[in-house]
mmCIF file of C-alpha atoms in Angstrom:
data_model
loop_
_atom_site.group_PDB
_atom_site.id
_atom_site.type_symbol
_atom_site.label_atom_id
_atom_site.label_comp_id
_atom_site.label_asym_id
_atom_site.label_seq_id
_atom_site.Cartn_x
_atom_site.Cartn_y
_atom_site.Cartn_z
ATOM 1 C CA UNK A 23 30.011 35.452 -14.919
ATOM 2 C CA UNK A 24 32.947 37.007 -12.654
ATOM 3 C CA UNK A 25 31.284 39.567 -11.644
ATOM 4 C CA UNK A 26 28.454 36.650 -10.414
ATOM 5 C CA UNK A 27 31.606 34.587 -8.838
ATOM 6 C CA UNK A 28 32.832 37.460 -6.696
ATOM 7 C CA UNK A 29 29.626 38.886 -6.019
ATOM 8 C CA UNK A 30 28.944 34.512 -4.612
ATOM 9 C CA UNK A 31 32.343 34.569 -2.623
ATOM 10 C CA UNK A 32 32.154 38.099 -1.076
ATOM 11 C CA UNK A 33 28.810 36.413 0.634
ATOM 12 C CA UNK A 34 29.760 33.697 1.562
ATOM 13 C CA UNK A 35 32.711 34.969 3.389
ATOM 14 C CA UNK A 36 30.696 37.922 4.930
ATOM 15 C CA UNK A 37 28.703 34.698 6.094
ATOM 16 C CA UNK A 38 31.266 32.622 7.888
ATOM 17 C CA UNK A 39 32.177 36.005 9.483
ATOM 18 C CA UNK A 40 28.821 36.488 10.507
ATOM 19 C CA UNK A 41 28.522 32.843 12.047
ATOM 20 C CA UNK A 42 32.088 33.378 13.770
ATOM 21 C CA UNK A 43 31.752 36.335 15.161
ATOM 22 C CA UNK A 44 28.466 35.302 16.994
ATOM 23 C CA UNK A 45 29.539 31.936 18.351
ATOM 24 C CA UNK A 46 32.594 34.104 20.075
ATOM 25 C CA UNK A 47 30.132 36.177 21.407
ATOM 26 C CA UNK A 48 28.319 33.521 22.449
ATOM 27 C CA UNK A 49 30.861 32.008 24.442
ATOM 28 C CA UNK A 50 33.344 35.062 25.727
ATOM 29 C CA UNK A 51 29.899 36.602 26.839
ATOM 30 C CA UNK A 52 28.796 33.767 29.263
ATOM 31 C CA UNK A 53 29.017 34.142 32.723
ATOM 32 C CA UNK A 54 30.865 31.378 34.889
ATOM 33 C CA UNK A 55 30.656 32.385 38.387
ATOM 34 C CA UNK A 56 34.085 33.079 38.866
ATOM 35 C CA UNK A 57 34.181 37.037 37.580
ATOM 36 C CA UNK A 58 35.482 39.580 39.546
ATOM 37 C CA UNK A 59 33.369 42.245 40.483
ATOM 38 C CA UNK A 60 34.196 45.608 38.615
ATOM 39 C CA UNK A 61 36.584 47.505 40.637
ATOM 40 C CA UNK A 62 35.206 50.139 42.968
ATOM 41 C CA UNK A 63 37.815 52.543 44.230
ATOM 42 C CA UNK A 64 35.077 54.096 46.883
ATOM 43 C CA UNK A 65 34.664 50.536 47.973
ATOM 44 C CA UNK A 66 35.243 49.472 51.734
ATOM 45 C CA UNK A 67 38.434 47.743 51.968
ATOM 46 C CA UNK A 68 38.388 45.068 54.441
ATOM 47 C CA UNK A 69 40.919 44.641 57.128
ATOM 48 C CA UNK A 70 42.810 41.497 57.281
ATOM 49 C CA UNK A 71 41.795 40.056 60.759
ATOM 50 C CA UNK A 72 44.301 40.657 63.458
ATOM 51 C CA UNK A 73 47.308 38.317 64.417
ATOM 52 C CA UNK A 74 46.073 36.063 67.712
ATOM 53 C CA UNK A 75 47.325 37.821 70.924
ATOM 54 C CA UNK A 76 46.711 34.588 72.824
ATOM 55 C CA UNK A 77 50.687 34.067 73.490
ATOM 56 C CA UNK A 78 51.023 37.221 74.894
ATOM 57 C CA UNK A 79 50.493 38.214 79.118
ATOM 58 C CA UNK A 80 47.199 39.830 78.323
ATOM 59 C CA UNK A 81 44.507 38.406 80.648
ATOM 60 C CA UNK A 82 41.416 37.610 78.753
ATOM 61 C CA UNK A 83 38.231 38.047 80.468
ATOM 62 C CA UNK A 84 35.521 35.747 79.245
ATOM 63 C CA UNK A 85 32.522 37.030 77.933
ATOM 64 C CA UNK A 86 33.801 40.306 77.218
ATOM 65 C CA UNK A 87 32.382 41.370 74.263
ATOM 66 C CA UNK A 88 32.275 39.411 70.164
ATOM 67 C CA UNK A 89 35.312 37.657 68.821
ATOM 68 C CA UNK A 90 37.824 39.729 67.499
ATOM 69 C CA UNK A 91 36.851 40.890 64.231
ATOM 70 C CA UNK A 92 33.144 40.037 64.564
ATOM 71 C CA UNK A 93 30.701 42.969 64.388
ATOM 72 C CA UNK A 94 28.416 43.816 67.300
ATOM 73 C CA UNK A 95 24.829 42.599 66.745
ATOM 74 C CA UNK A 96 22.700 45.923 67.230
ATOM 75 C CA UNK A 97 19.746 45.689 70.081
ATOM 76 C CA UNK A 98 16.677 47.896 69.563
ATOM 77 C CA UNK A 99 16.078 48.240 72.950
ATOM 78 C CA UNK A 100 17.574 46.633 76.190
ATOM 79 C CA UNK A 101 15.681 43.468 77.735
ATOM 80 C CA UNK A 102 15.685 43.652 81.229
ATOM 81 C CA UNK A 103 16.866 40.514 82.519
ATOM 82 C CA UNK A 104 16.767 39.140 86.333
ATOM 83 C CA UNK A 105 20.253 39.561 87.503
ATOM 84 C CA UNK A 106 19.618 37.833 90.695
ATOM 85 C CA UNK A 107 23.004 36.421 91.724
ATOM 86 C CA UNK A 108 25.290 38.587 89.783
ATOM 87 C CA UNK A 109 23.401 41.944 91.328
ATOM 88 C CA UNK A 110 20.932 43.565 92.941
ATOM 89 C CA UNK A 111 18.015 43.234 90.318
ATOM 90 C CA UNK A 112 16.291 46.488 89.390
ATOM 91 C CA UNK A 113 19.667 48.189 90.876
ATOM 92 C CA UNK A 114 21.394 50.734 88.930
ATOM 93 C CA UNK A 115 24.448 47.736 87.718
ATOM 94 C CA UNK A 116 21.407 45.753 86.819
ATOM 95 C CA UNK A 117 20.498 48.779 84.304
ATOM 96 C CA UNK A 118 24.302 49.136 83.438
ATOM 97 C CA UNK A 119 24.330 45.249 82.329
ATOM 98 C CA UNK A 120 21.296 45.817 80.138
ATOM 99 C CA UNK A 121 22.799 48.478 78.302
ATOM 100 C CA UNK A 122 25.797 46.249 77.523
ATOM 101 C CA UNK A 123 24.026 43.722 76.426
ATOM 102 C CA UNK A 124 22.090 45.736 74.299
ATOM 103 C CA UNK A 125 25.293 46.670 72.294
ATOM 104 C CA UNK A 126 26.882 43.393 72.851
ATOM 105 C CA UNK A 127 24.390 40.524 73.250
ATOM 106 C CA UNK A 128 27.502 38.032 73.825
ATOM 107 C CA UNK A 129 28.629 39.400 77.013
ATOM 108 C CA UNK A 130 28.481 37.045 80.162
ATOM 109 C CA UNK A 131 29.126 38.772 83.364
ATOM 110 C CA UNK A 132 29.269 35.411 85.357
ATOM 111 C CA UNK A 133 32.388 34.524 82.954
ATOM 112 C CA UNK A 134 33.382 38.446 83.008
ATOM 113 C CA UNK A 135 33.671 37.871 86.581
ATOM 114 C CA UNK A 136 35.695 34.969 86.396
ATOM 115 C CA UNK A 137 37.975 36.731 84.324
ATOM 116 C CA UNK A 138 38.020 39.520 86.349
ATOM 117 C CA UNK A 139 39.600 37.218 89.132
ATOM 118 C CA UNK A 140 42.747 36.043 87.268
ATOM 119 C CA UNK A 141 43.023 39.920 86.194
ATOM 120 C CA UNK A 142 43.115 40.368 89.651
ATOM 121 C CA UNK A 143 45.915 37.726 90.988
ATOM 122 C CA UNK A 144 47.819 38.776 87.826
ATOM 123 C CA UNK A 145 48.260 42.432 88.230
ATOM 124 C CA UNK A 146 48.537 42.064 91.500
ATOM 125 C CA UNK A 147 51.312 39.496 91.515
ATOM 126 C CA UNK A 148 53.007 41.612 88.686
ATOM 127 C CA UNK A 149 52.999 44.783 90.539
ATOM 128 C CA UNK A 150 55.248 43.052 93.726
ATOM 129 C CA UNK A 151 57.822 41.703 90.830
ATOM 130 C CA UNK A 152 57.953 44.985 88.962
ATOM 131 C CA UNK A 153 56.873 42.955 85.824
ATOM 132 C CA UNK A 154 56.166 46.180 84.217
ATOM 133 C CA UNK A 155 55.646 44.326 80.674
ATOM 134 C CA UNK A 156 52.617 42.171 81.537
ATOM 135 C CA UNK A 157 51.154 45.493 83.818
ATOM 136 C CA UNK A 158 51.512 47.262 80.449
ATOM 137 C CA UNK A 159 48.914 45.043 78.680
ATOM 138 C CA UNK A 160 46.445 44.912 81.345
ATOM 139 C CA UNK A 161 46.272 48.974 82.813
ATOM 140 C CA UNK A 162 45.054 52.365 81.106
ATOM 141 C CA UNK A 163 47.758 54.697 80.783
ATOM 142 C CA UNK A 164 46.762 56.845 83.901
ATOM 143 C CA UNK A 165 46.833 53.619 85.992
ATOM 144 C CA UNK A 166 50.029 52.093 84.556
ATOM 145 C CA UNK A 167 51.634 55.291 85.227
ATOM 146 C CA UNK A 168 50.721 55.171 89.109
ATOM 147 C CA UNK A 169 52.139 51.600 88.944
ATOM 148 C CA UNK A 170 55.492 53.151 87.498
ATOM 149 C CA UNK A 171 55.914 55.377 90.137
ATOM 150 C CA UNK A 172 55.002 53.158 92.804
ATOM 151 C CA UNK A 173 57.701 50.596 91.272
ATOM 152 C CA UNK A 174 60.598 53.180 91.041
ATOM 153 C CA UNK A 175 59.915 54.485 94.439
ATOM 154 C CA UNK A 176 60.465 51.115 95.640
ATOM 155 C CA UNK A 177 63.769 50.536 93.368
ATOM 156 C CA UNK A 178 65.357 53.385 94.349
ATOM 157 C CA UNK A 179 64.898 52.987 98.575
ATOM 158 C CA UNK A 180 65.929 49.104 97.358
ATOM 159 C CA UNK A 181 63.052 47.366 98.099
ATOM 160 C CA UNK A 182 61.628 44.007 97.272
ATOM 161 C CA UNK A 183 57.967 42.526 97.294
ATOM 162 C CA UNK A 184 56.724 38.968 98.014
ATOM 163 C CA UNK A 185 53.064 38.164 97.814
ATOM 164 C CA UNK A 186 51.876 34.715 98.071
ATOM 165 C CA UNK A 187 47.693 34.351 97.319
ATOM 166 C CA UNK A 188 45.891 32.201 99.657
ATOM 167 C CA UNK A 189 42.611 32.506 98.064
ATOM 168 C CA UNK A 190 40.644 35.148 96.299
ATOM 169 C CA UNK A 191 36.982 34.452 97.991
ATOM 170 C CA UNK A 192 34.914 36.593 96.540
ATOM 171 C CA UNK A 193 34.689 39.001 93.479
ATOM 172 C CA UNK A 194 31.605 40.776 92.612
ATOM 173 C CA UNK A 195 30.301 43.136 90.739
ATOM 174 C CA UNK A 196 29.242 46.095 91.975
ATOM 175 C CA UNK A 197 28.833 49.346 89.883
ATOM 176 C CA UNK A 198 28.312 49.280 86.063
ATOM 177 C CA UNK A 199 28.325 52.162 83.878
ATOM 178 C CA UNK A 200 28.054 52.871 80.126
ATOM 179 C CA UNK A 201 28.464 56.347 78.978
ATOM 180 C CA UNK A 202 29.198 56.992 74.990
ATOM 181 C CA UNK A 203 29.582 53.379 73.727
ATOM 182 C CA UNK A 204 32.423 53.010 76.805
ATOM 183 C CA UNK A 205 31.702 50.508 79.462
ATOM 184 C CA UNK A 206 32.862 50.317 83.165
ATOM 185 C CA UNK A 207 32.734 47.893 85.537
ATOM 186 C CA UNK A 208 33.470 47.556 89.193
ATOM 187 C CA UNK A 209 34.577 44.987 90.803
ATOM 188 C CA UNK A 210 34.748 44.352 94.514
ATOM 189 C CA UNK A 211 37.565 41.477 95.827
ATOM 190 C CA UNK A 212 37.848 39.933 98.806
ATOM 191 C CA UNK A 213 41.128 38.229 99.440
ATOM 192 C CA UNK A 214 43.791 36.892 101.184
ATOM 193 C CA UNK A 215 47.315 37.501 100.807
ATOM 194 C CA UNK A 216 50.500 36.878 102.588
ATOM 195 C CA UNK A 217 52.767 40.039 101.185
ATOM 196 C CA UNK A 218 55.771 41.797 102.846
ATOM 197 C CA UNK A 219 58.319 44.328 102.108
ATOM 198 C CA UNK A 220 61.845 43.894 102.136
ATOM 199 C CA UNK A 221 64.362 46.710 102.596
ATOM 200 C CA UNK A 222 68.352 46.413 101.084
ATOM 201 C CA UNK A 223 69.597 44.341 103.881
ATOM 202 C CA UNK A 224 66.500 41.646 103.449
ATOM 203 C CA UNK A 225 64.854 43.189 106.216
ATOM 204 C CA UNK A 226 61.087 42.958 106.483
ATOM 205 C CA UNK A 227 59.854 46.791 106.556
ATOM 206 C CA UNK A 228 56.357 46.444 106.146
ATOM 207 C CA UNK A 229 53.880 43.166 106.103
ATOM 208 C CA UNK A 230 55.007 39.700 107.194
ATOM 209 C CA UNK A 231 55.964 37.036 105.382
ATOM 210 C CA UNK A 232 54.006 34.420 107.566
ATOM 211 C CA UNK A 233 50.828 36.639 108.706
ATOM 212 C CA UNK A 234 47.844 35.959 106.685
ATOM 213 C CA UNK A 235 45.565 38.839 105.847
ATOM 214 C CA UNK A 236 42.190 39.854 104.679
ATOM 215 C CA UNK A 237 42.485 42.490 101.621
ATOM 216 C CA UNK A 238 39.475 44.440 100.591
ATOM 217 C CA UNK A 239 39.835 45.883 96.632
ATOM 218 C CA UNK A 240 37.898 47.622 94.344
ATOM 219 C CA UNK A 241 38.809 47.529 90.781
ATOM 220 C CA UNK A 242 37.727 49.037 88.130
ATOM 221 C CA UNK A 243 37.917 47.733 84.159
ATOM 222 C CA UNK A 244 36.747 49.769 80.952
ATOM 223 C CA UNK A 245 35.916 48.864 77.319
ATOM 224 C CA UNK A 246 34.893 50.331 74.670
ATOM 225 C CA UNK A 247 31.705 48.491 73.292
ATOM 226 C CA UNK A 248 31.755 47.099 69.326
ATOM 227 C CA UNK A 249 35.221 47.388 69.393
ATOM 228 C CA UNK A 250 37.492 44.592 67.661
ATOM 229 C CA UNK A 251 39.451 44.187 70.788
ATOM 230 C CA UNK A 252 38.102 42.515 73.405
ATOM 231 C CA UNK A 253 39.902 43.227 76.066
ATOM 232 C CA UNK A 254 39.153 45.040 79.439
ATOM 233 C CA UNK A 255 41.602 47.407 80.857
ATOM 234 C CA UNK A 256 41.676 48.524 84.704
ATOM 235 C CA UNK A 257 41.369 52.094 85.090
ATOM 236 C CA UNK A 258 41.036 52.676 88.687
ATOM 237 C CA UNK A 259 41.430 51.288 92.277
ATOM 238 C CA UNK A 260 40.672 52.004 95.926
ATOM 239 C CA UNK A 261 40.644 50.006 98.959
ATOM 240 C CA UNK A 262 37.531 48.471 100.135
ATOM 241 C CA UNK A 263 36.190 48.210 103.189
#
């Protein structure tokens, strides 16, 4: 009869074991939707997105390529599009546009052109006040560093530079070129400015500040397509004609 009795409880304990350890496993092994993925130490990590630079003197030229961040849609192939009004269709910047667009389907060269025309005043307007922090955002290195000297030349024969803009009236594009995922385009302004250069004494030694004149530039700006930043830098300039 004992034997019986034990031999009764030792099964119905191994029961309840049985029934507990299931409904545990029923439950713990649900899934809720709120699990972490297992941890992947080959995994991507993800960048956290880049603070705003929209307080800062960098001129932003619309259109320029996605939104910082945002990836590049890819383009099988380039669409020619009729560029009449921005350039000469069928004409080598015509091609050049294409091929941007191809790699970055967001870029608007009316608005890039826009852009380019506050650029312009900007640099311009920082380059006769020796502003060398905002020239710093907006120029390449080889650039900025024909800026410098230009500035120190004038600071050490103690010269000053006023420039007044009467009106920028044109800016168009007219060269673009895309070489290894870089992009370059030119820009030609028409202009006119009221500038003169004052020596130590406050003597006007070059210009007038009264005569109004016609200025011919072209500008270049580069950038490298895809990339998270989406600003253009200038990285050359002549004189027009």
């Amino acid at each position: 009869m004992m034997q019986d009795s034990l031999d009764l409880t030792t099964l119905i304990f191994l029961g309840l074991a049985v029934f507990v350890i299931w409904k545990l496993r029923s439950v713990l092994g649900q899934k809720t939707g709120s699990e972490r993925p297992p941890f992947n130490p080959l995994a991507r990590r993800e960048e956290p997105p880049a603070a705003s630079r929209d307080g800062d003197n960098v001129v932003r030229l619309p259109g320029a390529g996605p939104e910082r961040g945002a990836a590049a849609a890819p383009v099988a192939t380039a669409v020619p599009r009729n560029w009449k009004g921005v350039v000469e269709p069928n004409s080598p910047a015509a091609r050049g546009l294409d091929l941007i667009l191809q790699q970055e389907p967001g870029f608007d060269p009316r608005a890039f052109t826009d852009g380019a025309k506050s650029a312009y005043e900007t640099i311009v307007t920082a380059f006769a006040k020796g502003d060398r922090k905002t020239l710093k955002t907006l120029l390449s290195r080889e650039v900025a560093d024909g800026f410098e000297r230009a500035i120190q030349g004038r600071e050490r024969a103690g010269q000053t530079v006023e420039t007044t803009f009467v009106s920028i009236d044109r800016a168009e594009i007219v060269g673009v070129d895309v070489r290894n995922r870089v992009a370059q385009v030119t820009v030609r302004y028409l202009s006119k400015l009221i500038t003169a250069t004052r020596g130590p004494q406050g003597q006007v030694v070059d210009g007038s500040p009264e005569k109004v004149v016609d200025v011919t530039d072209v500008w270049t700006f580069a950038r490298t397509l895809g990339s998270r930043d989406p600003n253009w830098q200038l990285v050359a300039t002549e004189a027009g004609q």
